[in-house]
Amino acid sequence: MKTVVVTGGMGSGKSAVCRILGERGIPVYDSDARTKALYNELPDLIPTLEKALDLSLRLPDGALDKSKLAARIFSDQSARETLESIVYPLVKEDFLAWRSRQKDVPFVVLESAVVLSKPLFADVIDAVVLVEAPDEVRVRRVMDRDGLSREQILGRLAAQPAVRASVVIENAGSLSELENAVDQAFFRQKCLSL
């Protein structure tokens, strides 16, 4: 089964593109949501990260302290690499299991901001769709969505890698314009050679 990665930086609208694709019957694997779920589903994952990062990562109820983890990995490249070496093989395994359950669809979508920079995933990617928006639009969207400061967002945007894509979808306009761009890229002109 073919896999299309839908990617883009924070606030670009990749989730909106994936919602549209889901409405059109295309299965979408949300790597962020599944990664967060794995912290709950795999009981050894948080203790393994705590040991590897030498950092307590649990809230009083035992759940992952996402804010503490994000603060560490977005400010410490070595910590980010350590986390990725532990978490990304688990995410890939989860994705492959999910993909094997999908039937009677032309392709599946892997939504991720970072998967293209991970060589581990190279063998599962058939095409890449990059969702872009102007920086000011992205910052405003993330501020509205996540309540982060402008400085926090700009720091995270700077940490996101550049991307080469099969198709680029511009997302600076209305929802109907985005829907038209998605239909054009995936269904009308077969911009993706799948």
Tab-separated table of C-alpha atoms in Angstrom:
chain	number	residue	atom	x	y	z
A	1	MET	CA	0.000	0.000	0.000
A	2	LYS	CA	1.291	3.447	-0.928
A	3	THR	CA	2.003	6.011	1.769
A	4	VAL	CA	1.769	9.765	1.264
A	5	VAL	CA	3.353	11.934	3.931
A	6	VAL	CA	1.479	15.164	4.590
A	7	THR	CA	3.869	17.513	6.322
A	8	GLY	CA	4.434	21.143	7.132
A	9	GLY	CA	5.603	23.281	9.984
A	10	MET	CA	3.586	24.274	13.033
A	11	GLY	CA	0.467	26.157	12.028
A	12	SER	CA	0.777	25.385	8.315
A	13	GLY	CA	-2.535	23.530	8.194
A	14	LYS	CA	-1.403	19.943	7.684
A	15	SER	CA	-4.080	18.761	10.122
A	16	ALA	CA	-6.742	20.643	8.153
A	17	VAL	CA	-5.526	18.953	4.945
A	18	CYS	CA	-5.681	15.578	6.674
A	19	ARG	CA	-9.219	16.246	7.965
A	20	ILE	CA	-10.295	16.964	4.380
A	21	LEU	CA	-8.660	13.752	3.179
A	22	GLY	CA	-10.357	11.804	5.963
A	23	GLU	CA	-13.705	13.245	4.896
A	24	ARG	CA	-12.955	11.901	1.412
A	25	GLY	CA	-12.370	8.388	2.732
A	26	ILE	CA	-8.575	8.375	2.901
A	27	PRO	CA	-7.162	6.807	6.096
A	28	VAL	CA	-4.904	9.206	7.999
A	29	TYR	CA	-2.318	8.218	10.606
A	30	ASP	CA	-1.788	11.210	12.894
A	31	SER	CA	1.742	10.586	14.143
A	32	ASP	CA	1.529	13.219	16.910
A	33	ALA	CA	-1.682	11.774	18.337
A	34	ARG	CA	-0.428	8.204	18.068
A	35	THR	CA	2.897	9.103	19.687
A	36	LYS	CA	1.026	10.643	22.617
A	37	ALA	CA	-1.145	7.513	22.831
A	38	LEU	CA	1.922	5.278	22.903
A	39	TYR	CA	3.069	6.961	26.118
A	40	ASN	CA	-0.136	5.649	27.712
A	41	GLU	CA	-0.260	2.294	25.920
A	42	LEU	CA	3.361	1.230	26.501
A	43	PRO	CA	3.989	1.129	30.265
A	44	ASP	CA	7.790	0.996	29.940
A	45	LEU	CA	8.107	4.004	27.629
A	46	ILE	CA	8.051	6.840	30.178
A	47	PRO	CA	10.452	5.093	32.603
A	48	THR	CA	12.807	4.359	29.686
A	49	LEU	CA	12.804	8.037	28.678
A	50	GLU	CA	13.274	9.194	32.260
A	51	LYS	CA	16.341	6.999	32.617
A	52	ALA	CA	17.781	7.981	29.222
A	53	LEU	CA	17.214	11.715	29.793
A	54	ASP	CA	17.977	11.635	33.542
A	55	LEU	CA	14.805	13.614	34.126
A	56	SER	CA	11.527	12.985	35.937
A	57	LEU	CA	8.762	13.205	33.327
A	58	ARG	CA	5.634	12.227	35.252
A	59	LEU	CA	2.808	14.297	36.585
A	60	PRO	CA	1.424	13.434	40.047
A	61	ASP	CA	-1.127	11.102	38.396
A	62	GLY	CA	1.667	9.203	36.593
A	63	ALA	CA	0.903	10.619	33.146
A	64	LEU	CA	3.606	12.121	30.955
A	65	ASP	CA	4.455	15.752	31.715
A	66	LYS	CA	4.323	16.902	28.083
A	67	SER	CA	5.308	20.490	28.883
A	68	LYS	CA	8.446	19.404	30.718
A	69	LEU	CA	9.396	17.002	27.944
A	70	ALA	CA	8.790	19.623	25.224
A	71	ALA	CA	10.824	22.240	27.096
A	72	ARG	CA	13.752	19.814	27.295
A	73	ILE	CA	13.749	18.491	23.744
A	74	PHE	CA	13.202	21.869	22.083
A	75	SER	CA	16.166	23.361	23.975
A	76	ASP	CA	18.572	20.394	23.934
A	77	GLN	CA	19.495	18.734	20.630
A	78	SER	CA	21.110	15.749	22.360
A	79	ALA	CA	17.967	15.135	24.440
A	80	ARG	CA	15.828	15.356	21.287
A	81	GLU	CA	18.033	12.786	19.541
A	82	THR	CA	17.870	10.472	22.547
A	83	LEU	CA	14.082	10.713	22.685
A	84	GLU	CA	13.787	10.098	18.940
A	85	SER	CA	16.036	7.025	19.083
A	86	ILE	CA	13.653	5.519	21.628
A	87	VAL	CA	10.271	6.738	20.386
A	88	TYR	CA	10.511	6.721	16.571
A	89	PRO	CA	11.083	2.956	16.166
A	90	LEU	CA	7.916	2.439	18.235
A	91	VAL	CA	5.986	4.929	16.104
A	92	LYS	CA	7.139	3.227	12.895
A	93	GLU	CA	6.075	-0.176	14.223
A	94	ASP	CA	2.682	1.257	15.202
A	95	PHE	CA	2.271	2.916	11.783
A	96	LEU	CA	3.104	-0.287	9.891
A	97	ALA	CA	0.602	-2.265	11.970
A	98	TRP	CA	-2.054	0.409	11.332
A	99	ARG	CA	-1.283	0.541	7.598
A	100	SER	CA	-1.593	-3.245	7.288
A	101	ARG	CA	-5.193	-2.986	8.553
A	102	GLN	CA	-6.268	-0.495	5.857
A	103	LYS	CA	-8.143	-2.055	2.942
A	104	ASP	CA	-9.644	-0.929	-0.372
A	105	VAL	CA	-8.108	2.548	-0.463
A	106	PRO	CA	-5.790	4.006	-3.111
A	107	PHE	CA	-3.260	5.157	-0.493
A	108	VAL	CA	-2.881	6.078	3.165
A	109	VAL	CA	-1.624	9.315	4.676
A	110	LEU	CA	1.037	9.675	7.329
A	111	GLU	CA	0.675	13.117	8.930
A	112	SER	CA	3.934	14.293	10.472
A	113	ALA	CA	5.977	17.458	10.797
A	114	VAL	CA	9.276	15.609	11.222
A	115	VAL	CA	9.156	12.125	9.710
A	116	LEU	CA	11.027	13.139	6.558
A	117	SER	CA	14.116	13.976	8.574
A	118	LYS	CA	14.126	10.481	10.079
A	119	PRO	CA	15.962	7.942	7.873
A	120	LEU	CA	14.133	5.178	9.725
A	121	PHE	CA	10.964	6.030	7.730
A	122	ALA	CA	12.547	6.350	4.265
A	123	ASP	CA	11.420	2.890	3.167
A	124	VAL	CA	7.711	3.557	3.791
A	125	ILE	CA	7.303	6.900	1.979
A	126	ASP	CA	6.032	6.996	-1.618
A	127	ALA	CA	5.174	10.706	-1.975
A	128	VAL	CA	5.317	13.908	0.036
A	129	VAL	CA	2.788	16.739	0.204
A	130	LEU	CA	4.012	19.894	1.901
A	131	VAL	CA	1.451	22.288	3.364
A	132	GLU	CA	2.738	25.856	3.564
A	133	ALA	CA	1.496	29.150	4.936
A	134	PRO	CA	3.202	32.503	5.544
A	135	ASP	CA	5.111	32.683	8.856
A	136	GLU	CA	2.821	35.337	10.329
A	137	VAL	CA	-0.252	33.201	9.574
A	138	ARG	CA	1.419	30.180	11.167
A	139	VAL	CA	2.426	32.097	14.300
A	140	ARG	CA	-1.103	33.479	14.729
A	141	ARG	CA	-2.662	30.027	14.271
A	142	VAL	CA	-0.367	28.410	16.839
A	143	MET	CA	-0.839	31.251	19.331
A	144	ASP	CA	-4.615	30.878	19.004
A	145	ARG	CA	-4.493	27.079	19.155
A	146	ASP	CA	-1.820	26.381	21.790
A	147	GLY	CA	-1.536	29.578	23.791
A	148	LEU	CA	2.235	29.712	23.306
A	149	SER	CA	4.177	32.954	23.182
A	150	ARG	CA	5.498	34.326	19.910
A	151	GLU	CA	9.071	33.600	21.072
A	152	GLN	CA	8.243	29.969	21.929
A	153	ILE	CA	6.646	29.460	18.519
A	154	LEU	CA	9.508	31.069	16.606
A	155	GLY	CA	11.980	28.846	18.480
A	156	ARG	CA	10.039	25.728	17.541
A	157	LEU	CA	9.611	26.858	13.935
A	158	ALA	CA	13.383	27.347	13.679
A	159	ALA	CA	13.918	23.762	14.868
A	160	GLN	CA	11.734	22.270	12.124
A	161	PRO	CA	13.620	20.952	9.099
A	162	ALA	CA	13.318	22.129	5.499
A	163	VAL	CA	11.324	19.749	3.280
A	164	ARG	CA	11.425	18.570	-0.313
A	165	ALA	CA	7.979	17.690	-1.587
A	166	SER	CA	6.245	16.060	-4.548
A	167	VAL	CA	3.422	18.618	-4.249
A	168	VAL	CA	3.050	21.877	-2.308
A	169	ILE	CA	-0.343	23.062	-1.056
A	170	GLU	CA	-0.548	26.738	-0.146
A	171	ASN	CA	-2.807	27.338	2.855
A	172	ALA	CA	-3.167	31.063	3.384
A	173	GLY	CA	-6.799	31.457	2.309
A	174	SER	CA	-10.228	30.123	3.153
A	175	LEU	CA	-11.280	26.572	3.971
A	176	SER	CA	-12.989	26.230	0.572
A	177	GLU	CA	-9.751	27.293	-1.135
A	178	LEU	CA	-7.880	24.670	0.880
A	179	GLU	CA	-10.444	21.986	-0.008
A	180	ASN	CA	-10.043	22.869	-3.686
A	181	ALA	CA	-6.235	22.681	-3.408
A	182	VAL	CA	-6.452	19.258	-1.704
A	183	ASP	CA	-8.837	17.929	-4.353
A	184	GLN	CA	-6.575	19.297	-7.080
A	185	ALA	CA	-3.432	17.731	-5.611
A	186	PHE	CA	-4.850	14.348	-4.684
A	187	PHE	CA	-7.830	13.624	-6.906
A	188	ARG	CA	-8.332	15.874	-9.942
A	189	GLN	CA	-5.052	16.166	-11.771
A	190	LYS	CA	-3.357	13.265	-10.055
A	191	CYS	CA	-0.462	15.539	-9.135
A	192	LEU	CA	0.800	12.677	-7.044
A	193	SER	CA	1.950	9.800	-9.185
A	194	LEU	CA	0.610	6.962	-7.045
